[in-house]
PDB file of C-alpha atoms in Angstrom:
ATOM      1  CA  MET A 260      14.912  12.743  -0.782  1.00 42.00           C
ATOM      2  CA  ILE A 261      15.246  10.492   2.283  1.00 46.00           C
ATOM      3  CA  LYS A 262      17.421  11.824   5.060  1.00 44.00           C
ATOM      4  CA  ARG A 263      18.678   9.291   7.602  1.00 47.00           C
ATOM      5  CA  ILE A 264      19.716   9.859  11.194  1.00 46.00           C
ATOM      6  CA  GLY A 265      22.182   7.175  12.345  1.00 48.00           C
ATOM      7  CA  PHE A 266      21.230   4.168  14.485  1.00 45.00           C
ATOM      8  CA  LEU A 267      21.856   4.914  18.147  1.00 43.00           C
ATOM      9  CA  SER A 268      22.392   2.659  21.115  1.00 43.00           C
ATOM     10  CA  LEU A 269      19.154   1.535  22.732  1.00 45.00           C
ATOM     11  CA  THR A 270      19.515   3.616  25.881  1.00 40.00           C
ATOM     12  CA  VAL A 271      20.656   6.787  24.158  1.00 43.00           C
ATOM     13  CA  ALA A 272      18.032   6.503  21.440  1.00 45.00           C
ATOM     14  CA  ILE A 273      15.117   6.096  23.807  1.00 47.00           C
ATOM     15  CA  LEU A 274      16.313   8.865  26.114  1.00 43.00           C
ATOM     16  CA  GLY A 275      16.847  11.093  23.109  1.00 50.00           C
ATOM     17  CA  LEU A 276      13.344  10.470  21.857  1.00 47.00           C
ATOM     18  CA  PHE A 277      11.723  11.325  25.132  1.00 47.00           C
ATOM     19  CA  THR A 278      13.707  14.490  25.745  1.00 47.00           C
ATOM     20  CA  GLY A 279      13.292  15.843  22.212  1.00 47.00           C
ATOM     21  CA  VAL A 280      10.853  18.584  21.387  1.00 45.00           C
ATOM     22  CA  GLY A 281       7.753  17.333  19.563  1.00 47.00           C
ATOM     23  CA  PRO A 282       5.753  19.080  16.848  1.00 45.00           C
ATOM     24  CA  VAL A 283       4.419  22.483  17.805  1.00 47.00           C
ATOM     25  CA  GLN A 284       0.665  22.373  18.338  1.00 48.00           C
ATOM     26  CA  SER A 285      -1.528  24.779  16.401  1.00 49.00           C
ATOM     27  CA  ALA A 286      -5.125  25.694  16.970  1.00 55.00           C
ATOM     28  CA  ASP A 287      -5.976  26.113  13.282  1.00 68.00           C
ATOM     29  CA  ALA A 288      -3.854  23.476  11.505  1.00 87.00           C
ATOM     30  CA  ASP A 289      -3.720  19.724  11.990  1.00 95.00           C
ATOM     31  CA  LEU A 290      -0.568  17.609  11.787  1.00 97.00           C
ATOM     32  CA  LEU A 291      -0.679  17.033   8.031  1.00 98.00           C
ATOM     33  CA  GLU A 292      -1.027  20.766   7.341  1.00 97.00           C
ATOM     34  CA  ARG A 293       1.849  21.565   9.695  1.00 97.00           C
ATOM     35  CA  ILE A 294       4.010  18.972   7.912  1.00 98.00           C
ATOM     36  CA  LYS A 295       3.293  20.698   4.601  1.00 97.00           C
ATOM     37  CA  ASP A 296       3.991  24.117   6.104  1.00 97.00           C
ATOM     38  CA  ARG A 297       7.344  23.175   7.590  1.00 96.00           C
ATOM     39  CA  GLY A 298       8.370  21.043   4.587  1.00 98.00           C
ATOM     40  CA  GLU A 299       9.331  17.948   6.567  1.00 98.00           C
ATOM     41  CA  LEU A 300       7.697  14.639   7.523  1.00 98.00           C
ATOM     42  CA  SER A 301       9.549  12.915  10.365  1.00 98.00           C
ATOM     43  CA  ALA A 302       9.141   9.159  10.656  1.00 98.00           C
ATOM     44  CA  GLY A 303      10.345   6.544  13.118  1.00 97.00           C
ATOM     45  CA  THR A 304      12.040   3.546  11.475  1.00 97.00           C
ATOM     46  CA  GLU A 305      13.890   0.473  12.716  1.00 95.00           C
ATOM     47  CA  ALA A 306      16.267   0.086   9.796  1.00 94.00           C
ATOM     48  CA  ARG A 307      17.391  -3.413  10.796  1.00 91.00           C
ATOM     49  CA  PHE A 308      14.406  -5.319   9.484  1.00 90.00           C
ATOM     50  CA  PRO A 309      15.254  -6.543   5.962  1.00 91.00           C
ATOM     51  CA  PRO A 310      13.806  -6.662   3.421  1.00 93.00           C
ATOM     52  CA  PHE A 311      11.308  -4.093   4.729  1.00 95.00           C
ATOM     53  CA  GLU A 312      13.836  -1.489   5.864  1.00 95.00           C
ATOM     54  CA  PHE A 313      17.605  -1.727   6.248  1.00 95.00           C
ATOM     55  CA  VAL A 314      20.742   0.347   5.662  1.00 96.00           C
ATOM     56  CA  GLU A 315      22.821  -0.049   2.518  1.00 96.00           C
ATOM     57  CA  ASP A 316      25.654   2.332   1.598  1.00 95.00           C
ATOM     58  CA  GLY A 317      24.500   4.727   4.298  1.00 94.00           C
ATOM     59  CA  GLU A 318      20.899   4.954   3.049  1.00 95.00           C
ATOM     60  CA  ILE A 319      17.672   3.349   4.276  1.00 96.00           C
ATOM     61  CA  VAL A 320      16.459   1.020   1.547  1.00 97.00           C
ATOM     62  CA  GLY A 321      13.930  -1.776   1.183  1.00 96.00           C
ATOM     63  CA  TYR A 322      10.258  -2.373   0.536  1.00 97.00           C
ATOM     64  CA  SER A 323       9.033   0.560   2.619  1.00 97.00           C
ATOM     65  CA  ALA A 324      11.628   2.936   1.143  1.00 97.00           C
ATOM     66  CA  ASP A 325      10.453   2.092  -2.381  1.00 98.00           C
ATOM     67  CA  MET A 326       6.840   2.739  -1.407  1.00 98.00           C
ATOM     68  CA  MET A 327       7.754   6.029   0.243  1.00 98.00           C
ATOM     69  CA  ASP A 328       9.587   7.204  -2.884  1.00 97.00           C
ATOM     70  CA  ILE A 329       6.227   7.006  -4.650  1.00 98.00           C
ATOM     71  CA  ILE A 330       4.099   8.340  -1.794  1.00 98.00           C
ATOM     72  CA  MET A 331       6.265  11.427  -1.255  1.00 98.00           C
ATOM     73  CA  GLU A 332       5.482  12.539  -4.825  1.00 97.00           C
ATOM     74  CA  ASP A 333       2.058  13.524  -3.469  1.00 97.00           C
ATOM     75  CA  LEU A 334       3.692  15.716  -0.817  1.00 98.00           C
ATOM     76  CA  PRO A 335       5.584  18.168  -3.059  1.00 97.00           C
ATOM     77  CA  GLY A 336       8.027  20.372  -1.205  1.00 97.00           C
ATOM     78  CA  VAL A 337       8.115  18.018   1.795  1.00 98.00           C
ATOM     79  CA  GLU A 338      11.298  16.142   2.759  1.00 98.00           C
ATOM     80  CA  LEU A 339      11.108  12.733   4.434  1.00 98.00           C
ATOM     81  CA  ASN A 340      13.305  12.498   7.530  1.00 97.00           C
ATOM     82  CA  ARG A 341      13.497   8.866   8.668  1.00 96.00           C
ATOM     83  CA  ARG A 342      14.801   8.557  12.235  1.00 95.00           C
ATOM     84  CA  ASP A 343      16.567   5.209  12.600  1.00 95.00           C
ATOM     85  CA  VAL A 344      15.982   4.001  16.191  1.00 94.00           C
ATOM     86  CA  PRO A 345      15.714   0.617  17.953  1.00 93.00           C
ATOM     87  CA  TRP A 346      12.318  -1.090  17.830  1.00 92.00           C
ATOM     88  CA  GLN A 347      11.899  -0.618  21.587  1.00 92.00           C
ATOM     89  CA  GLY A 348      11.817   3.159  21.034  1.00 95.00           C
ATOM     90  CA  ILE A 349       9.492   3.222  18.019  1.00 96.00           C
ATOM     91  CA  LEU A 350       6.007   3.090  19.571  1.00 97.00           C
ATOM     92  CA  PRO A 351       6.956   5.083  22.705  1.00 97.00           C
ATOM     93  CA  GLY A 352       8.625   7.655  20.443  1.00 97.00           C
ATOM     94  CA  LEU A 353       5.400   8.089  18.457  1.00 98.00           C
ATOM     95  CA  GLU A 354       3.436   8.607  21.664  1.00 97.00           C
ATOM     96  CA  GLN A 355       5.949  11.214  22.877  1.00 97.00           C
ATOM     97  CA  GLU A 356       5.742  13.064  19.510  1.00 96.00           C
ATOM     98  CA  ALA A 357       9.402  12.445  18.730  1.00 97.00           C
ATOM     99  CA  PHE A 358       8.229  11.926  15.134  1.00 97.00           C
ATOM    100  CA  ASP A 359       5.025  12.306  13.132  1.00 98.00           C
ATOM    101  CA  TYR A 360       4.473   8.787  11.857  1.00 98.00           C
ATOM    102  CA  ILE A 361       5.892   5.265  11.964  1.00 98.00           C
ATOM    103  CA  ILE A 362       7.195   3.919   8.668  1.00 98.00           C
ATOM    104  CA  THR A 363       8.453   0.545   9.827  1.00 96.00           C
ATOM    105  CA  SER A 364       6.865  -2.871  10.130  1.00 94.00           C
ATOM    106  CA  VAL A 365       4.343  -2.739  12.995  1.00 95.00           C
ATOM    107  CA  THR A 366       2.645  -6.094  13.528  1.00 92.00           C
ATOM    108  CA  MET A 367      -1.114  -5.641  13.916  1.00 94.00           C
ATOM    109  CA  THR A 368      -2.508  -6.738  17.294  1.00 91.00           C
ATOM    110  CA  SER A 369      -5.778  -5.932  19.030  1.00 92.00           C
ATOM    111  CA  GLN A 370      -3.883  -4.061  21.748  1.00 94.00           C
ATOM    112  CA  ARG A 371      -2.135  -1.854  19.187  1.00 96.00           C
ATOM    113  CA  CYS A 372      -5.427  -1.318  17.388  1.00 96.00           C
ATOM    114  CA  ASP A 373      -6.787   0.200  20.608  1.00 95.00           C
ATOM    115  CA  LYS A 374      -3.766   2.430  21.158  1.00 97.00           C
ATOM    116  CA  TYR A 375      -2.680   3.589  17.670  1.00 98.00           C
ATOM    117  CA  ALA A 376      -4.146   4.452  14.274  1.00 98.00           C
ATOM    118  CA  LEU A 377      -2.778   1.492  12.310  1.00 98.00           C
ATOM    119  CA  SER A 378      -2.657   1.768   8.533  1.00 98.00           C
ATOM    120  CA  TYR A 379      -4.065  -0.612   5.969  1.00 98.00           C
ATOM    121  CA  PRO A 380      -1.852  -3.731   5.767  1.00 97.00           C
ATOM    122  CA  ILE A 381       1.434  -3.358   3.891  1.00 97.00           C
ATOM    123  CA  ALA A 382       2.378  -7.066   3.974  1.00 95.00           C
ATOM    124  CA  ASP A 383       1.644 -10.484   5.420  1.00 92.00           C
ATOM    125  CA  ALA A 384       3.154 -10.930   8.889  1.00 92.00           C
ATOM    126  CA  SER A 385       2.253 -14.544   9.709  1.00 93.00           C
ATOM    127  CA  PHE A 386       4.676 -16.147  12.175  1.00 95.00           C
ATOM    128  CA  ALA A 387       7.112 -18.960  11.359  1.00 96.00           C
ATOM    129  CA  PHE A 388      10.332 -20.494  12.678  1.00 98.00           C
ATOM    130  CA  LEU A 389      13.844 -20.233  11.278  1.00 98.00           C
ATOM    131  CA  LYS A 390      16.106 -23.227  11.956  1.00 98.00           C
ATOM    132  CA  ARG A 391      19.653 -24.244  11.135  1.00 98.00           C
ATOM    133  CA  ALA A 392      20.055 -25.776   7.700  1.00 97.00           C
ATOM    134  CA  GLY A 393      19.765 -29.537   7.905  1.00 96.00           C
ATOM    135  CA  ASP A 394      18.148 -29.607  11.366  1.00 97.00           C
ATOM    136  CA  ASP A 395      15.652 -32.417  10.803  1.00 96.00           C
ATOM    137  CA  ARG A 396      14.191 -32.085  14.308  1.00 97.00           C
ATOM    138  CA  ILE A 397      11.994 -29.180  13.174  1.00 97.00           C
ATOM    139  CA  GLN A 398       9.754 -30.052  10.232  1.00 95.00           C
ATOM    140  CA  ALA A 399       6.666 -28.083  11.396  1.00 96.00           C
ATOM    141  CA  PRO A 400       5.946 -25.435  14.038  1.00 97.00           C
ATOM    142  CA  GLU A 401       4.790 -28.067  16.565  1.00 97.00           C
ATOM    143  CA  ASP A 402       8.270 -29.588  16.545  1.00 98.00           C
ATOM    144  CA  VAL A 403       9.698 -26.706  18.610  1.00 98.00           C
ATOM    145  CA  ALA A 404       8.202 -28.298  21.741  1.00 97.00           C
ATOM    146  CA  GLY A 405      10.977 -28.723  24.295  1.00 98.00           C
ATOM    147  CA  LEU A 406      13.399 -26.517  22.356  1.00 98.00           C
ATOM    148  CA  VAL A 407      14.927 -23.063  22.997  1.00 98.00           C
ATOM    149  CA  ILE A 408      13.489 -20.257  20.878  1.00 98.00           C
ATOM    150  CA  GLY A 409      14.908 -16.808  20.216  1.00 98.00           C
ATOM    151  CA  THR A 410      12.945 -13.704  19.236  1.00 98.00           C
ATOM    152  CA  GLN A 411      12.913  -9.921  19.744  1.00 96.00           C
ATOM    153  CA  THR A 412      12.237  -8.147  23.020  1.00 94.00           C
ATOM    154  CA  GLY A 413       8.904  -6.307  23.089  1.00 91.00           C
ATOM    155  CA  SER A 414       7.762  -7.694  19.735  1.00 92.00           C
ATOM    156  CA  ALA A 415       4.464  -9.208  18.641  1.00 92.00           C
ATOM    157  CA  GLN A 416       6.511 -12.241  17.613  1.00 95.00           C
ATOM    158  CA  LEU A 417       7.560 -12.725  21.247  1.00 96.00           C
ATOM    159  CA  GLN A 418       3.918 -12.791  22.325  1.00 94.00           C
ATOM    160  CA  GLY A 419       3.133 -15.096  19.414  1.00 95.00           C
ATOM    161  CA  VAL A 420       5.778 -17.606  20.525  1.00 97.00           C
ATOM    162  CA  ARG A 421       4.468 -17.449  24.107  1.00 97.00           C
ATOM    163  CA  ASP A 422       0.897 -18.022  22.950  1.00 96.00           C
ATOM    164  CA  PHE A 423       1.966 -20.915  20.719  1.00 97.00           C
ATOM    165  CA  SER A 424       3.863 -22.528  23.590  1.00 98.00           C
ATOM    166  CA  ASP A 425       0.767 -22.213  25.804  1.00 97.00           C
ATOM    167  CA  GLU A 426      -1.319 -23.743  23.014  1.00 96.00           C
ATOM    168  CA  LEU A 427       0.993 -26.749  22.770  1.00 97.00           C
ATOM    169  CA  GLU A 428       0.708 -27.267  26.531  1.00 97.00           C
ATOM    170  CA  SER A 429      -3.074 -26.866  26.518  1.00 96.00           C
ATOM    171  CA  GLU A 430      -3.291 -29.652  23.960  1.00 94.00           C
ATOM    172  CA  GLY A 431      -1.545 -31.996  26.397  1.00 93.00           C
ATOM    173  CA  GLY A 432       1.939 -31.648  24.998  1.00 93.00           C
ATOM    174  CA  GLU A 433       5.127 -29.865  25.967  1.00 96.00           C
ATOM    175  CA  GLY A 434       5.684 -26.170  25.420  1.00 97.00           C
ATOM    176  CA  VAL A 435       8.985 -24.619  24.391  1.00 98.00           C
ATOM    177  CA  ALA A 436      11.785 -25.113  26.904  1.00 98.00           C
ATOM    178  CA  ASP A 437      12.853 -21.455  26.985  1.00 98.00           C
ATOM    179  CA  ILE A 438      12.379 -18.189  25.121  1.00 98.00           C
ATOM    180  CA  ARG A 439      15.432 -15.933  24.814  1.00 98.00           C
ATOM    181  CA  THR A 440      14.921 -12.325  23.795  1.00 98.00           C
ATOM    182  CA  TYR A 441      17.161  -9.935  21.865  1.00 97.00           C
ATOM    183  CA  THR A 442      17.207  -6.224  21.104  1.00 92.00           C
ATOM    184  CA  ASP A 443      17.735  -7.016  17.416  1.00 91.00           C
ATOM    185  CA  PHE A 444      16.667 -10.056  15.367  1.00 94.00           C
ATOM    186  CA  ASN A 445      20.177 -10.202  13.860  1.00 94.00           C
ATOM    187  CA  GLU A 446      21.464 -11.107  17.323  1.00 97.00           C
ATOM    188  CA  ALA A 447      18.942 -13.953  17.486  1.00 98.00           C
ATOM    189  CA  TYR A 448      20.025 -15.210  14.056  1.00 98.00           C
ATOM    190  CA  ALA A 449      23.665 -15.153  15.188  1.00 98.00           C
ATOM    191  CA  ASP A 450      22.825 -17.231  18.263  1.00 98.00           C
ATOM    192  CA  LEU A 451      20.869 -19.654  16.078  1.00 98.00           C
ATOM    193  CA  ALA A 452      23.850 -20.108  13.758  1.00 98.00           C
ATOM    194  CA  ALA A 453      26.099 -20.657  16.796  1.00 98.00           C
ATOM    195  CA  GLY A 454      23.755 -23.263  18.281  1.00 98.00           C
ATOM    196  CA  ARG A 455      22.776 -21.216  21.345  1.00 98.00           C
ATOM    197  CA  VAL A 456      19.088 -21.361  20.384  1.00 98.00           C
ATOM    198  CA  ASP A 457      17.259 -24.012  18.360  1.00 98.00           C
ATOM    199  CA  ALA A 458      15.003 -21.735  16.307  1.00 98.00           C
ATOM    200  CA  VAL A 459      13.994 -18.092  15.894  1.00 98.00           C
ATOM    201  CA  GLY A 460      10.351 -17.015  15.835  1.00 98.00           C
ATOM    202  CA  GLN A 461       9.791 -14.180  13.373  1.00 96.00           C
ATOM    203  CA  SER A 462       7.413 -13.158  10.593  1.00 93.00           C
ATOM    204  CA  LEU A 463       7.565 -15.346   7.498  1.00 91.00           C
ATOM    205  CA  PRO A 464       8.594 -12.676   4.931  1.00 90.00           C
ATOM    206  CA  ASN A 465      11.638 -11.718   7.006  1.00 92.00           C
ATOM    207  CA  LEU A 466      12.690 -15.339   7.507  1.00 93.00           C
ATOM    208  CA  LEU A 467      12.391 -16.116   3.809  1.00 88.00           C
ATOM    209  CA  ASP A 468      14.764 -13.227   3.134  1.00 89.00           C
ATOM    210  CA  VAL A 469      17.280 -14.482   5.737  1.00 93.00           C
ATOM    211  CA  ALA A 470      17.205 -18.040   4.364  1.00 92.00           C
ATOM    212  CA  LYS A 471      17.515 -16.782   0.780  1.00 88.00           C
ATOM    213  CA  LYS A 472      20.658 -14.811   1.626  1.00 90.00           C
ATOM    214  CA  ARG A 473      22.305 -17.576   3.723  1.00 95.00           C
ATOM    215  CA  PRO A 474      20.909 -20.938   2.521  1.00 95.00           C
ATOM    216  CA  GLU A 475      24.002 -22.791   3.731  1.00 97.00           C
ATOM    217  CA  VAL A 476      23.233 -21.670   7.315  1.00 98.00           C
ATOM    218  CA  PHE A 477      19.453 -21.312   7.658  1.00 97.00           C
ATOM    219  CA  GLU A 478      16.167 -22.888   6.563  1.00 96.00           C
ATOM    220  CA  VAL A 479      12.558 -21.883   7.236  1.00 94.00           C
ATOM    221  CA  ALA A 480      10.504 -24.623   8.894  1.00 95.00           C
ATOM    222  CA  SER A 481       7.396 -25.542   6.935  1.00 93.00           C
ATOM    223  CA  GLY A 482       4.124 -23.890   7.950  1.00 92.00           C
ATOM    224  CA  THR A 483       3.157 -20.905  10.083  1.00 93.00           C
ATOM    225  CA  PHE A 484       1.756 -20.632  13.606  1.00 95.00           C
ATOM    226  CA  GLY A 485      -0.829 -18.409  15.238  1.00 91.00           C
ATOM    227  CA  PRO A 486      -3.658 -16.536  13.500  1.00 88.00           C
ATOM    228  CA  PRO A 487      -3.125 -14.706  10.185  1.00 86.00           C
ATOM    229  CA  THR A 488      -1.723 -11.253  10.833  1.00 89.00           C
ATOM    230  CA  TYR A 489      -0.332  -8.268   8.965  1.00 94.00           C
ATOM    231  CA  PHE A 490       2.330  -5.598   9.026  1.00 96.00           C
ATOM    232  CA  THR A 491       1.126  -1.987   9.091  1.00 98.00           C
ATOM    233  CA  TRP A 492       2.427   1.542   9.612  1.00 98.00           C
ATOM    234  CA  ALA A 493       1.074   3.717  12.417  1.00 98.00           C
ATOM    235  CA  ALA A 494      -0.029   7.188  13.503  1.00 98.00           C
ATOM    236  CA  ARG A 495      -1.085   8.559  16.841  1.00 98.00           C
ATOM    237  CA  ASN A 496      -4.723   7.803  17.555  1.00 97.00           C
ATOM    238  CA  ASP A 497      -5.925  11.391  17.973  1.00 97.00           C
ATOM    239  CA  ALA A 498      -7.840  14.038  16.050  1.00 97.00           C
ATOM    240  CA  ASP A 499      -4.645  15.929  15.205  1.00 97.00           C
ATOM    241  CA  SER A 500      -3.293  12.914  13.258  1.00 98.00           C
ATOM    242  CA  GLU A 501      -6.525  11.854  11.521  1.00 97.00           C
ATOM    243  CA  SER A 502      -5.804  13.514   8.183  1.00 98.00           C
ATOM    244  CA  LEU A 503      -2.221  12.178   8.118  1.00 98.00           C
ATOM    245  CA  SER A 504      -3.474   8.661   8.833  1.00 98.00           C
ATOM    246  CA  ALA A 505      -6.112   9.006   6.096  1.00 98.00           C
ATOM    247  CA  PHE A 506      -3.476  10.283   3.644  1.00 98.00           C
ATOM    248  CA  PHE A 507      -1.341   7.173   4.119  1.00 98.00           C
ATOM    249  CA  ASN A 508      -4.308   4.826   3.811  1.00 98.00           C
ATOM    250  CA  GLU A 509      -5.306   6.511   0.554  1.00 98.00           C
ATOM    251  CA  GLN A 510      -1.735   6.188  -0.737  1.00 98.00           C
ATOM    252  CA  LEU A 511      -1.493   2.500   0.181  1.00 98.00           C
ATOM    253  CA  ALA A 512      -4.842   1.810  -1.482  1.00 98.00           C
ATOM    254  CA  GLU A 513      -3.615   3.512  -4.665  1.00 98.00           C
ATOM    255  CA  LEU A 514      -0.398   1.463  -4.649  1.00 98.00           C
ATOM    256  CA  HIS A 515      -2.455  -1.693  -4.253  1.00 97.00           C
ATOM    257  CA  GLU A 516      -5.008  -0.820  -6.935  1.00 97.00           C
ATOM    258  CA  SER A 517      -2.356   0.209  -9.467  1.00 97.00           C
ATOM    259  CA  GLY A 518      -0.462  -3.046  -9.021  1.00 97.00           C
ATOM    260  CA  LYS A 519       2.670  -1.214  -7.885  1.00 98.00           C
ATOM    261  CA  MET A 520       2.504  -2.755  -4.410  1.00 97.00           C
ATOM    262  CA  ALA A 521       2.451  -6.246  -5.934  1.00 96.00           C
ATOM    263  CA  GLU A 522       5.455  -5.323  -8.105  1.00 97.00           C
ATOM    264  CA  LEU A 523       7.423  -4.207  -5.065  1.00 96.00           C
ATOM    265  CA  GLN A 524       6.463  -7.357  -3.175  1.00 93.00           C
ATOM    266  CA  GLU A 525       7.713  -9.425  -6.103  1.00 91.00           C
ATOM    267  CA  LYS A 526      10.962  -7.435  -6.014  1.00 93.00           C
ATOM    268  CA  TRP A 527      11.614  -7.749  -2.284  1.00 92.00           C
ATOM    269  CA  PHE A 528       9.888 -11.007  -1.270  1.00 88.00           C
ATOM    270  CA  GLY A 529       9.926 -13.006  -4.483  1.00 82.00           C
ATOM    271  CA  GLN A 530       6.141 -13.098  -4.828  1.00 84.00           C
ATOM    272  CA  PRO A 531       3.106 -10.834  -4.377  1.00 90.00           C
ATOM    273  CA  MET A 532       1.005 -11.162  -1.232  1.00 89.00           C
ATOM    274  CA  ASP A 533      -2.751 -11.531  -0.970  1.00 89.00           C
ATOM    275  CA  ILE A 534      -3.476  -8.847   1.634  1.00 93.00           C
ATOM    276  CA  PRO A 535      -6.722  -6.960   2.343  1.00 94.00           C
ATOM    277  CA  MET A 536      -6.702  -3.236   1.670  1.00 96.00           C
ATOM    278  CA  ARG A 537      -8.930  -1.980   4.474  1.00 95.00           C
ATOM    279  CA  ASP A 538      -8.886  -1.310   8.198  1.00 95.00           C
ATOM    280  CA  MET A 539      -8.361  -4.792   9.642  1.00 95.00           C
ATOM    281  CA  CYS A 540      -8.563  -3.748  13.298  1.00 94.00           C
ATOM    282  CA  PRO A 541     -12.285  -4.620  13.733  1.00 93.00           C
ATOM    283  CA  GLU A 542     -11.636  -8.158  12.468  1.00 91.00           C
ATOM    284  CA  VAL A 543      -8.462  -8.597  14.512  1.00 89.00           C
ATOM    285  CA  LYS A 544     -10.195  -7.446  17.693  1.00 88.00           C
ATOM    286  CA  ALA A 545     -13.251  -9.626  17.032  1.00 87.00           C
ATOM    287  CA  ALA A 546     -11.049 -12.701  16.530  1.00 81.00           C
ATOM    288  CA  ASP A 547      -9.200 -11.898  19.780  1.00 76.00           C
ATOM    289  CA  GLU A 548     -12.484 -11.861  21.703  1.00 74.00           C
ATOM    290  CA  GLU A 549     -13.611 -15.293  20.480  1.00 64.00           C
TER     291      GLU A 549
END
């Protein structure tokens, strides 16, 4: 059973996370054992990120929810408590032990690899641009030069847009005119529809879902930008969380090997994804150092 705590305002949510009482430490039991003992796994989730995780009829649904329905079968007697908070509170909340694990789409970066125990990839997270339907100015990512781009505050996509703009300038061209940031991607999509920004930089799977639901309003520009990247889940990078992190990696590998992950990708994204099922942090960090 998945229990949901309602979405809070950004300020209240973050303050609530940092003032909450974290898991009780034990000298003879690690985090996974304590989760089993207390019968609850608490997870941070931004349930405004369709089709990965979103709220429908008061419940958190989506790609990750379907995977967790299967994974929780291997934690009998344990209830999953997904805490629905803004993205800006997700990683800080994990650090402050407001929850045990992150079950939301965390884009893999070398900086996050250093700070957190990122899981095996759950999906492709390559970056692309969403535009208004019929906007012929943007045929490829390079066409955003001189335009206003929207994306989410504190996200890997924000850094990706900045890096891409710098790349355009380094090649002798013009970078983007301005980058506007939003607490929630839905706010960016609304401004795109209203003409207040020219495009939204986001991960391709999410944009395909937006365009599929509102084809009369949005289109996805052809091609992706930046290096290949992936969505993951995350644990704290400490000895106490090692067995919990290993448990999730084992579960994801089983979903991949059984073909169930591909089935769920077909359900939620319209096609399966060719993603590696291993720790990609060494490769991501090596590519960043080149």
